[in-house]
Amino acid sequence: MKKTAPRAAKKVTPAKSAAKKTTPAEAASGRTAAGRIAEAAGKTASKKAFGKTASKTTVGKTVSKKAVGKTVSKKATSGEAASGRTAPARSVAAPPRNESHTALVRRARRINRELAEVYPYAHPELDFENPFQLVVATVLSAQTTDLRVNQTTPALFARYPTPEDLAEANPEEVEEILRPTGFFRAKTKSVIGLSKALRDDFGGEVPGRLEDLVKLPGVGRKTAFVVLGNAFGRPGITVDTHFQRLVRRWQWTAETEPDKIERAVGGLFPKNEWTMLSHHVIFHGRRICHARKPACGACPIAPLCPAYGEGETDPEKAKKLLKYEKGGFPGQRLNPPQAYLDAGGRPAPPLGAG
């Protein structure tokens, strides 16, 4: 049989962007200089620029890398095709090990935009009708769920509707009402104490300044920002347990102290986005990115997440892990906003209801 001489590697014309000349080995393997980002000394080149597409060929398999924020497809194996199952989405946009600050800002803001599309109805999940109810409910939410607080506060506010009323309350009676929230003695002391402070120092009104709010018994920066952002429309980042968990999984920061997390994440976003950013992250943490078993296979931002694979990646199994409106279960609030109901969310049942 006549041997065919190997074809010479095609000459590559230097691009206007001064891309490095393609070597014969690269040409033979299918790589091109145009798809490569020049490496700085000691740094790893990014495999994919956000918003662009790239492809990588492996032995017998082709992995398609779509634009960031969209589903990433993988060619199914013959066994998967026979069973009718498809391979779960894979994270191909994990940030490089030495991600620059600029790249981090872009990725973080892209995640927030994606979450805003998934949760356009995100809202504070504590029931409240005025700033006083919100500050009390937020204090009570420590070490328990918003759902349990929402099931407990109707009886509390029906009996003590104002700071003046709660300031004069019998502690034992308040303790009995707050018992379902846990740590009810300490919480009783806090809500009665903050009610007395509101009555004596602020004329029975909840102050709208951070420096005043944090002086109230039981009120820290997290509680203060919940109140400022949702009762007064003043931007703030709420660093609760969900927020802390997710921003570390996404490698937005390695900080572990709430005030340091607040400053680090706040520096990635415009101030006017802080309140809704908090809602988006907390909503996602409660519904999909759970603490013990995140539903990675059902996550809309999997291509942007460096922690993809920590949880269930099979799409069908992941769907069974979804909570609240995405899993068909009731939400946290007894009286949620109309936008949440319009999106398919269901209100939670009152305390003691079946």
JSON list of C-alpha atoms in Angstrom, two decimals, residues 120-307:
[
{"chain": "A", "resi": 120, "resn": "PRO", "atom": "CA", "xyz": [-37.11, 37.44, 40.51]},
{"chain": "A", "resi": 121, "resn": "TYR", "atom": "CA", "xyz": [-39.51, 37.23, 43.47]},
{"chain": "A", "resi": 122, "resn": "ALA", "atom": "CA", "xyz": [-36.79, 36.95, 46.16]},
{"chain": "A", "resi": 123, "resn": "HIS", "atom": "CA", "xyz": [-37.85, 38.69, 49.37]},
{"chain": "A", "resi": 124, "resn": "PRO", "atom": "CA", "xyz": [-37.21, 38.71, 53.12]},
{"chain": "A", "resi": 125, "resn": "GLU", "atom": "CA", "xyz": [-38.75, 35.51, 54.43]},
{"chain": "A", "resi": 126, "resn": "LEU", "atom": "CA", "xyz": [-39.94, 36.90, 57.74]},
{"chain": "A", "resi": 127, "resn": "ASP", "atom": "CA", "xyz": [-43.54, 38.07, 57.99]},
{"chain": "A", "resi": 128, "resn": "PHE", "atom": "CA", "xyz": [-43.78, 41.70, 59.10]},
{"chain": "A", "resi": 129, "resn": "GLU", "atom": "CA", "xyz": [-46.03, 44.71, 58.69]},
{"chain": "A", "resi": 130, "resn": "ASN", "atom": "CA", "xyz": [-43.80, 47.44, 60.15]},
{"chain": "A", "resi": 131, "resn": "PRO", "atom": "CA", "xyz": [-40.18, 48.00, 61.27]},
{"chain": "A", "resi": 132, "resn": "PHE", "atom": "CA", "xyz": [-40.96, 47.00, 64.87]},
{"chain": "A", "resi": 133, "resn": "GLN", "atom": "CA", "xyz": [-42.30, 43.60, 63.82]},
{"chain": "A", "resi": 134, "resn": "LEU", "atom": "CA", "xyz": [-39.32, 43.06, 61.53]},
{"chain": "A", "resi": 135, "resn": "VAL", "atom": "CA", "xyz": [-36.67, 43.85, 64.15]},
{"chain": "A", "resi": 136, "resn": "VAL", "atom": "CA", "xyz": [-38.37, 41.57, 66.70]},
{"chain": "A", "resi": 137, "resn": "ALA", "atom": "CA", "xyz": [-38.84, 38.75, 64.17]},
{"chain": "A", "resi": 138, "resn": "THR", "atom": "CA", "xyz": [-35.19, 39.01, 63.08]},
{"chain": "A", "resi": 139, "resn": "VAL", "atom": "CA", "xyz": [-33.96, 38.77, 66.66]},
{"chain": "A", "resi": 140, "resn": "LEU", "atom": "CA", "xyz": [-36.16, 35.70, 67.15]},
{"chain": "A", "resi": 141, "resn": "SER", "atom": "CA", "xyz": [-34.79, 34.04, 63.99]},
{"chain": "A", "resi": 142, "resn": "ALA", "atom": "CA", "xyz": [-31.44, 33.29, 65.62]},
{"chain": "A", "resi": 143, "resn": "GLN", "atom": "CA", "xyz": [-30.81, 29.52, 65.90]},
{"chain": "A", "resi": 144, "resn": "THR", "atom": "CA", "xyz": [-34.13, 28.64, 64.26]},
{"chain": "A", "resi": 145, "resn": "THR", "atom": "CA", "xyz": [-35.90, 28.91, 60.91]},
{"chain": "A", "resi": 146, "resn": "ASP", "atom": "CA", "xyz": [-37.81, 31.88, 59.55]},
{"chain": "A", "resi": 147, "resn": "LEU", "atom": "CA", "xyz": [-40.74, 29.51, 59.16]},
{"chain": "A", "resi": 148, "resn": "ARG", "atom": "CA", "xyz": [-40.87, 28.77, 62.88]},
{"chain": "A", "resi": 149, "resn": "VAL", "atom": "CA", "xyz": [-40.61, 32.48, 63.67]},
{"chain": "A", "resi": 150, "resn": "ASN", "atom": "CA", "xyz": [-43.45, 33.27, 61.25]},
{"chain": "A", "resi": 151, "resn": "GLN", "atom": "CA", "xyz": [-45.60, 30.63, 62.93]},
{"chain": "A", "resi": 152, "resn": "THR", "atom": "CA", "xyz": [-44.86, 32.14, 66.36]},
{"chain": "A", "resi": 153, "resn": "THR", "atom": "CA", "xyz": [-45.03, 35.91, 65.91]},
{"chain": "A", "resi": 154, "resn": "PRO", "atom": "CA", "xyz": [-48.75, 36.23, 65.07]},
{"chain": "A", "resi": 155, "resn": "ALA", "atom": "CA", "xyz": [-49.64, 35.37, 68.68]},
{"chain": "A", "resi": 156, "resn": "LEU", "atom": "CA", "xyz": [-46.88, 37.65, 70.00]},
{"chain": "A", "resi": 157, "resn": "PHE", "atom": "CA", "xyz": [-47.90, 40.70, 67.97]},
{"chain": "A", "resi": 158, "resn": "ALA", "atom": "CA", "xyz": [-51.60, 40.12, 68.55]},
{"chain": "A", "resi": 159, "resn": "ARG", "atom": "CA", "xyz": [-50.97, 40.43, 72.29]},
{"chain": "A", "resi": 160, "resn": "TYR", "atom": "CA", "xyz": [-48.17, 43.04, 72.19]},
{"chain": "A", "resi": 161, "resn": "PRO", "atom": "CA", "xyz": [-48.61, 45.13, 69.01]},
{"chain": "A", "resi": 162, "resn": "THR", "atom": "CA", "xyz": [-46.32, 48.04, 69.98]},
{"chain": "A", "resi": 163, "resn": "PRO", "atom": "CA", "xyz": [-42.94, 48.53, 71.66]},
{"chain": "A", "resi": 164, "resn": "GLU", "atom": "CA", "xyz": [-44.73, 50.06, 74.64]},
{"chain": "A", "resi": 165, "resn": "ASP", "atom": "CA", "xyz": [-46.91, 46.97, 75.03]},
{"chain": "A", "resi": 166, "resn": "LEU", "atom": "CA", "xyz": [-44.00, 44.53, 74.82]},
{"chain": "A", "resi": 167, "resn": "ALA", "atom": "CA", "xyz": [-41.87, 46.64, 77.14]},
{"chain": "A", "resi": 168, "resn": "GLU", "atom": "CA", "xyz": [-44.47, 46.17, 79.89]},
{"chain": "A", "resi": 169, "resn": "ALA", "atom": "CA", "xyz": [-45.06, 42.47, 79.21]},
{"chain": "A", "resi": 170, "resn": "ASN", "atom": "CA", "xyz": [-44.77, 39.73, 81.81]},
{"chain": "A", "resi": 171, "resn": "PRO", "atom": "CA", "xyz": [-41.58, 37.83, 80.85]},
{"chain": "A", "resi": 172, "resn": "GLU", "atom": "CA", "xyz": [-43.10, 34.46, 81.74]},
{"chain": "A", "resi": 173, "resn": "GLU", "atom": "CA", "xyz": [-46.01, 35.05, 79.38]},
{"chain": "A", "resi": 174, "resn": "VAL", "atom": "CA", "xyz": [-43.67, 36.09, 76.58]},
{"chain": "A", "resi": 175, "resn": "GLU", "atom": "CA", "xyz": [-41.47, 33.05, 77.21]},
{"chain": "A", "resi": 176, "resn": "GLU", "atom": "CA", "xyz": [-44.45, 30.76, 76.78]},
{"chain": "A", "resi": 177, "resn": "ILE", "atom": "CA", "xyz": [-45.29, 32.33, 73.42]},
{"chain": "A", "resi": 178, "resn": "LEU", "atom": "CA", "xyz": [-41.68, 32.18, 72.21]},
{"chain": "A", "resi": 179, "resn": "ARG", "atom": "CA", "xyz": [-40.95, 28.67, 73.42]},
{"chain": "A", "resi": 180, "resn": "PRO", "atom": "CA", "xyz": [-41.25, 27.08, 69.91]},
{"chain": "A", "resi": 181, "resn": "THR", "atom": "CA", "xyz": [-38.39, 29.26, 68.62]},
{"chain": "A", "resi": 182, "resn": "GLY", "atom": "CA", "xyz": [-35.81, 27.81, 71.02]},
{"chain": "A", "resi": 183, "resn": "PHE", "atom": "CA", "xyz": [-33.61, 29.74, 73.46]},
{"chain": "A", "resi": 184, "resn": "PHE", "atom": "CA", "xyz": [-36.85, 31.40, 74.47]},
{"chain": "A", "resi": 185, "resn": "ARG", "atom": "CA", "xyz": [-35.61, 32.84, 77.77]},
{"chain": "A", "resi": 186, "resn": "ALA", "atom": "CA", "xyz": [-32.72, 34.71, 76.16]},
{"chain": "A", "resi": 187, "resn": "LYS", "atom": "CA", "xyz": [-34.94, 35.83, 73.29]},
{"chain": "A", "resi": 188, "resn": "THR", "atom": "CA", "xyz": [-37.61, 37.05, 75.71]},
{"chain": "A", "resi": 189, "resn": "LYS", "atom": "CA", "xyz": [-35.00, 39.14, 77.50]},
{"chain": "A", "resi": 190, "resn": "SER", "atom": "CA", "xyz": [-33.82, 40.60, 74.17]},
{"chain": "A", "resi": 191, "resn": "VAL", "atom": "CA", "xyz": [-37.22, 41.53, 72.72]},
{"chain": "A", "resi": 192, "resn": "ILE", "atom": "CA", "xyz": [-38.45, 43.05, 75.98]},
{"chain": "A", "resi": 193, "resn": "GLY", "atom": "CA", "xyz": [-35.13, 44.87, 76.35]},
{"chain": "A", "resi": 194, "resn": "LEU", "atom": "CA", "xyz": [-35.16, 46.28, 72.82]},
{"chain": "A", "resi": 195, "resn": "SER", "atom": "CA", "xyz": [-38.80, 47.31, 73.28]},
{"chain": "A", "resi": 196, "resn": "LYS", "atom": "CA", "xyz": [-37.88, 49.26, 76.41]},
{"chain": "A", "resi": 197, "resn": "ALA", "atom": "CA", "xyz": [-35.00, 50.91, 74.53]},
{"chain": "A", "resi": 198, "resn": "LEU", "atom": "CA", "xyz": [-37.30, 51.87, 71.68]},
{"chain": "A", "resi": 199, "resn": "ARG", "atom": "CA", "xyz": [-39.82, 53.32, 74.14]},
{"chain": "A", "resi": 200, "resn": "ASP", "atom": "CA", "xyz": [-37.30, 55.19, 76.30]},
{"chain": "A", "resi": 201, "resn": "ASP", "atom": "CA", "xyz": [-34.66, 56.26, 73.77]},
{"chain": "A", "resi": 202, "resn": "PHE", "atom": "CA", "xyz": [-36.39, 56.50, 70.40]},
{"chain": "A", "resi": 203, "resn": "GLY", "atom": "CA", "xyz": [-39.97, 57.55, 71.17]},
{"chain": "A", "resi": 204, "resn": "GLY", "atom": "CA", "xyz": [-41.37, 54.10, 70.38]},
{"chain": "A", "resi": 205, "resn": "GLU", "atom": "CA", "xyz": [-40.00, 54.16, 66.82]},
{"chain": "A", "resi": 206, "resn": "VAL", "atom": "CA", "xyz": [-37.39, 51.89, 65.25]},
{"chain": "A", "resi": 207, "resn": "PRO", "atom": "CA", "xyz": [-34.39, 54.04, 64.24]},
{"chain": "A", "resi": 208, "resn": "GLY", "atom": "CA", "xyz": [-33.26, 54.02, 60.65]},
{"chain": "A", "resi": 209, "resn": "ARG", "atom": "CA", "xyz": [-29.51, 54.28, 61.30]},
{"chain": "A", "resi": 210, "resn": "LEU", "atom": "CA", "xyz": [-27.05, 51.42, 61.72]},
{"chain": "A", "resi": 211, "resn": "GLU", "atom": "CA", "xyz": [-25.29, 53.02, 64.69]},
{"chain": "A", "resi": 212, "resn": "ASP", "atom": "CA", "xyz": [-28.61, 53.32, 66.56]},
{"chain": "A", "resi": 213, "resn": "LEU", "atom": "CA", "xyz": [-29.93, 49.86, 65.70]},
{"chain": "A", "resi": 214, "resn": "VAL", "atom": "CA", "xyz": [-26.87, 48.00, 66.95]},
{"chain": "A", "resi": 215, "resn": "LYS", "atom": "CA", "xyz": [-27.34, 49.60, 70.38]},
{"chain": "A", "resi": 216, "resn": "LEU", "atom": "CA", "xyz": [-30.62, 47.72, 70.87]},
{"chain": "A", "resi": 217, "resn": "PRO", "atom": "CA", "xyz": [-30.45, 44.50, 72.95]},
{"chain": "A", "resi": 218, "resn": "GLY", "atom": "CA", "xyz": [-30.07, 41.45, 70.71]},
{"chain": "A", "resi": 219, "resn": "VAL", "atom": "CA", "xyz": [-29.48, 43.49, 67.56]},
{"chain": "A", "resi": 220, "resn": "GLY", "atom": "CA", "xyz": [-26.18, 43.00, 65.71]},
{"chain": "A", "resi": 221, "resn": "ARG", "atom": "CA", "xyz": [-25.05, 44.09, 62.27]},
{"chain": "A", "resi": 222, "resn": "LYS", "atom": "CA", "xyz": [-26.88, 41.24, 60.52]},
{"chain": "A", "resi": 223, "resn": "THR", "atom": "CA", "xyz": [-30.20, 42.13, 62.14]},
{"chain": "A", "resi": 224, "resn": "ALA", "atom": "CA", "xyz": [-29.59, 45.83, 61.57]},
{"chain": "A", "resi": 225, "resn": "PHE", "atom": "CA", "xyz": [-28.99, 45.33, 57.84]},
{"chain": "A", "resi": 226, "resn": "VAL", "atom": "CA", "xyz": [-32.13, 43.20, 57.52]},
{"chain": "A", "resi": 227, "resn": "VAL", "atom": "CA", "xyz": [-34.14, 46.04, 59.04]},
{"chain": "A", "resi": 228, "resn": "LEU", "atom": "CA", "xyz": [-32.38, 48.81, 57.11]},
{"chain": "A", "resi": 229, "resn": "GLY", "atom": "CA", "xyz": [-32.67, 47.04, 53.76]},
{"chain": "A", "resi": 230, "resn": "ASN", "atom": "CA", "xyz": [-36.22, 45.79, 54.05]},
{"chain": "A", "resi": 231, "resn": "ALA", "atom": "CA", "xyz": [-37.98, 48.31, 56.28]},
{"chain": "A", "resi": 232, "resn": "PHE", "atom": "CA", "xyz": [-36.15, 51.48, 55.27]},
{"chain": "A", "resi": 233, "resn": "GLY", "atom": "CA", "xyz": [-34.83, 50.72, 51.79]},
{"chain": "A", "resi": 234, "resn": "ARG", "atom": "CA", "xyz": [-31.21, 51.36, 52.80]},
{"chain": "A", "resi": 235, "resn": "PRO", "atom": "CA", "xyz": [-28.63, 48.95, 51.28]},
{"chain": "A", "resi": 236, "resn": "GLY", "atom": "CA", "xyz": [-27.05, 46.32, 53.49]},
{"chain": "A", "resi": 237, "resn": "ILE", "atom": "CA", "xyz": [-25.59, 42.82, 53.24]},
{"chain": "A", "resi": 238, "resn": "THR", "atom": "CA", "xyz": [-27.17, 40.17, 55.45]},
{"chain": "A", "resi": 239, "resn": "VAL", "atom": "CA", "xyz": [-24.49, 37.66, 56.38]},
{"chain": "A", "resi": 240, "resn": "ASP", "atom": "CA", "xyz": [-26.47, 34.72, 57.74]},
{"chain": "A", "resi": 241, "resn": "THR", "atom": "CA", "xyz": [-25.41, 31.07, 57.72]},
{"chain": "A", "resi": 242, "resn": "HIS", "atom": "CA", "xyz": [-26.61, 30.53, 54.14]},
{"chain": "A", "resi": 243, "resn": "PHE", "atom": "CA", "xyz": [-24.79, 33.61, 52.88]},
{"chain": "A", "resi": 244, "resn": "GLN", "atom": "CA", "xyz": [-21.56, 32.59, 54.61]},
{"chain": "A", "resi": 245, "resn": "ARG", "atom": "CA", "xyz": [-21.70, 29.06, 53.21]},
{"chain": "A", "resi": 246, "resn": "LEU", "atom": "CA", "xyz": [-22.37, 30.05, 49.60]},
{"chain": "A", "resi": 247, "resn": "VAL", "atom": "CA", "xyz": [-19.88, 32.90, 49.23]},
{"chain": "A", "resi": 248, "resn": "ARG", "atom": "CA", "xyz": [-17.12, 30.59, 50.46]},
{"chain": "A", "resi": 249, "resn": "ARG", "atom": "CA", "xyz": [-18.23, 27.82, 48.09]},
{"chain": "A", "resi": 250, "resn": "TRP", "atom": "CA", "xyz": [-18.14, 30.32, 45.25]},
{"chain": "A", "resi": 251, "resn": "GLN", "atom": "CA", "xyz": [-14.71, 31.54, 46.42]},
{"chain": "A", "resi": 252, "resn": "TRP", "atom": "CA", "xyz": [-15.85, 35.13, 46.69]},
{"chain": "A", "resi": 253, "resn": "THR", "atom": "CA", "xyz": [-13.92, 35.28, 49.95]},
{"chain": "A", "resi": 254, "resn": "ALA", "atom": "CA", "xyz": [-12.05, 33.00, 52.32]},
{"chain": "A", "resi": 255, "resn": "GLU", "atom": "CA", "xyz": [-13.05, 35.04, 55.38]},
{"chain": "A", "resi": 256, "resn": "THR", "atom": "CA", "xyz": [-15.03, 33.30, 58.13]},
{"chain": "A", "resi": 257, "resn": "GLU", "atom": "CA", "xyz": [-16.04, 36.21, 60.37]},
{"chain": "A", "resi": 258, "resn": "PRO", "atom": "CA", "xyz": [-19.37, 37.85, 59.37]},
{"chain": "A", "resi": 259, "resn": "ASP", "atom": "CA", "xyz": [-18.10, 41.44, 59.46]},
{"chain": "A", "resi": 260, "resn": "LYS", "atom": "CA", "xyz": [-15.09, 40.55, 57.30]},
{"chain": "A", "resi": 261, "resn": "ILE", "atom": "CA", "xyz": [-17.31, 38.61, 54.86]},
{"chain": "A", "resi": 262, "resn": "GLU", "atom": "CA", "xyz": [-19.60, 41.62, 54.69]},
{"chain": "A", "resi": 263, "resn": "ARG", "atom": "CA", "xyz": [-16.73, 43.93, 53.74]},
{"chain": "A", "resi": 264, "resn": "ALA", "atom": "CA", "xyz": [-15.15, 41.50, 51.27]},
{"chain": "A", "resi": 265, "resn": "VAL", "atom": "CA", "xyz": [-18.38, 40.75, 49.40]},
{"chain": "A", "resi": 266, "resn": "GLY", "atom": "CA", "xyz": [-19.54, 44.34, 49.57]},
{"chain": "A", "resi": 267, "resn": "GLY", "atom": "CA", "xyz": [-16.44, 45.33, 47.66]},
{"chain": "A", "resi": 268, "resn": "LEU", "atom": "CA", "xyz": [-17.48, 43.13, 44.71]},
{"chain": "A", "resi": 269, "resn": "PHE", "atom": "CA", "xyz": [-20.84, 44.79, 44.11]},
{"chain": "A", "resi": 270, "resn": "PRO", "atom": "CA", "xyz": [-22.34, 48.28, 43.81]},
{"chain": "A", "resi": 271, "resn": "LYS", "atom": "CA", "xyz": [-23.90, 49.35, 47.08]},
{"chain": "A", "resi": 272, "resn": "ASN", "atom": "CA", "xyz": [-27.39, 49.61, 45.59]},
{"chain": "A", "resi": 273, "resn": "GLU", "atom": "CA", "xyz": [-27.34, 45.85, 44.88]},
{"chain": "A", "resi": 274, "resn": "TRP", "atom": "CA", "xyz": [-26.47, 44.71, 48.40]},
{"chain": "A", "resi": 275, "resn": "THR", "atom": "CA", "xyz": [-29.99, 44.08, 49.74]},
{"chain": "A", "resi": 276, "resn": "MET", "atom": "CA", "xyz": [-31.24, 42.09, 46.75]},
{"chain": "A", "resi": 277, "resn": "LEU", "atom": "CA", "xyz": [-27.92, 40.26, 46.52]},
{"chain": "A", "resi": 278, "resn": "SER", "atom": "CA", "xyz": [-28.54, 39.03, 50.06]},
{"chain": "A", "resi": 279, "resn": "HIS", "atom": "CA", "xyz": [-32.02, 37.81, 49.13]},
{"chain": "A", "resi": 280, "resn": "HIS", "atom": "CA", "xyz": [-30.76, 36.03, 46.00]},
{"chain": "A", "resi": 281, "resn": "VAL", "atom": "CA", "xyz": [-27.98, 34.22, 47.83]},
{"chain": "A", "resi": 282, "resn": "ILE", "atom": "CA", "xyz": [-30.14, 33.25, 50.82]},
{"chain": "A", "resi": 283, "resn": "PHE", "atom": "CA", "xyz": [-32.96, 32.04, 48.56]},
{"chain": "A", "resi": 284, "resn": "HIS", "atom": "CA", "xyz": [-30.50, 29.88, 46.62]},
{"chain": "A", "resi": 285, "resn": "GLY", "atom": "CA", "xyz": [-28.97, 28.49, 49.80]},
{"chain": "A", "resi": 286, "resn": "ARG", "atom": "CA", "xyz": [-32.34, 27.44, 51.16]},
{"chain": "A", "resi": 287, "resn": "ARG", "atom": "CA", "xyz": [-33.67, 25.97, 47.95]},
{"chain": "A", "resi": 288, "resn": "ILE", "atom": "CA", "xyz": [-30.76, 24.38, 46.10]},
{"chain": "A", "resi": 289, "resn": "CYS", "atom": "CA", "xyz": [-27.29, 24.89, 47.60]},
{"chain": "A", "resi": 290, "resn": "HIS", "atom": "CA", "xyz": [-27.97, 23.15, 50.90]},
{"chain": "A", "resi": 291, "resn": "ALA", "atom": "CA", "xyz": [-25.42, 22.76, 53.67]},
{"chain": "A", "resi": 292, "resn": "ARG", "atom": "CA", "xyz": [-25.22, 18.97, 53.81]},
{"chain": "A", "resi": 293, "resn": "LYS", "atom": "CA", "xyz": [-26.25, 17.87, 50.33]},
{"chain": "A", "resi": 294, "resn": "PRO", "atom": "CA", "xyz": [-26.41, 20.61, 47.69]},
{"chain": "A", "resi": 295, "resn": "ALA", "atom": "CA", "xyz": [-28.45, 19.79, 44.59]},
{"chain": "A", "resi": 296, "resn": "CYS", "atom": "CA", "xyz": [-25.62, 20.43, 42.12]},
{"chain": "A", "resi": 297, "resn": "GLY", "atom": "CA", "xyz": [-27.38, 18.64, 39.27]},
{"chain": "A", "resi": 298, "resn": "ALA", "atom": "CA", "xyz": [-30.30, 21.09, 39.49]},
{"chain": "A", "resi": 299, "resn": "CYS", "atom": "CA", "xyz": [-28.23, 24.22, 40.02]},
{"chain": "A", "resi": 300, "resn": "PRO", "atom": "CA", "xyz": [-28.66, 26.99, 37.42]},
{"chain": "A", "resi": 301, "resn": "ILE", "atom": "CA", "xyz": [-25.22, 28.45, 38.14]},
{"chain": "A", "resi": 302, "resn": "ALA", "atom": "CA", "xyz": [-23.25, 25.19, 38.10]},
{"chain": "A", "resi": 303, "resn": "PRO", "atom": "CA", "xyz": [-20.96, 26.39, 35.27]},
{"chain": "A", "resi": 304, "resn": "LEU", "atom": "CA", "xyz": [-19.87, 29.30, 37.47]},
{"chain": "A", "resi": 305, "resn": "CYS", "atom": "CA", "xyz": [-19.37, 27.33, 40.68]},
{"chain": "A", "resi": 306, "resn": "PRO", "atom": "CA", "xyz": [-15.92, 26.07, 41.70]},
{"chain": "A", "resi": 307, "resn": "ALA", "atom": "CA", "xyz": [-17.58, 23.78, 44.26]}
]
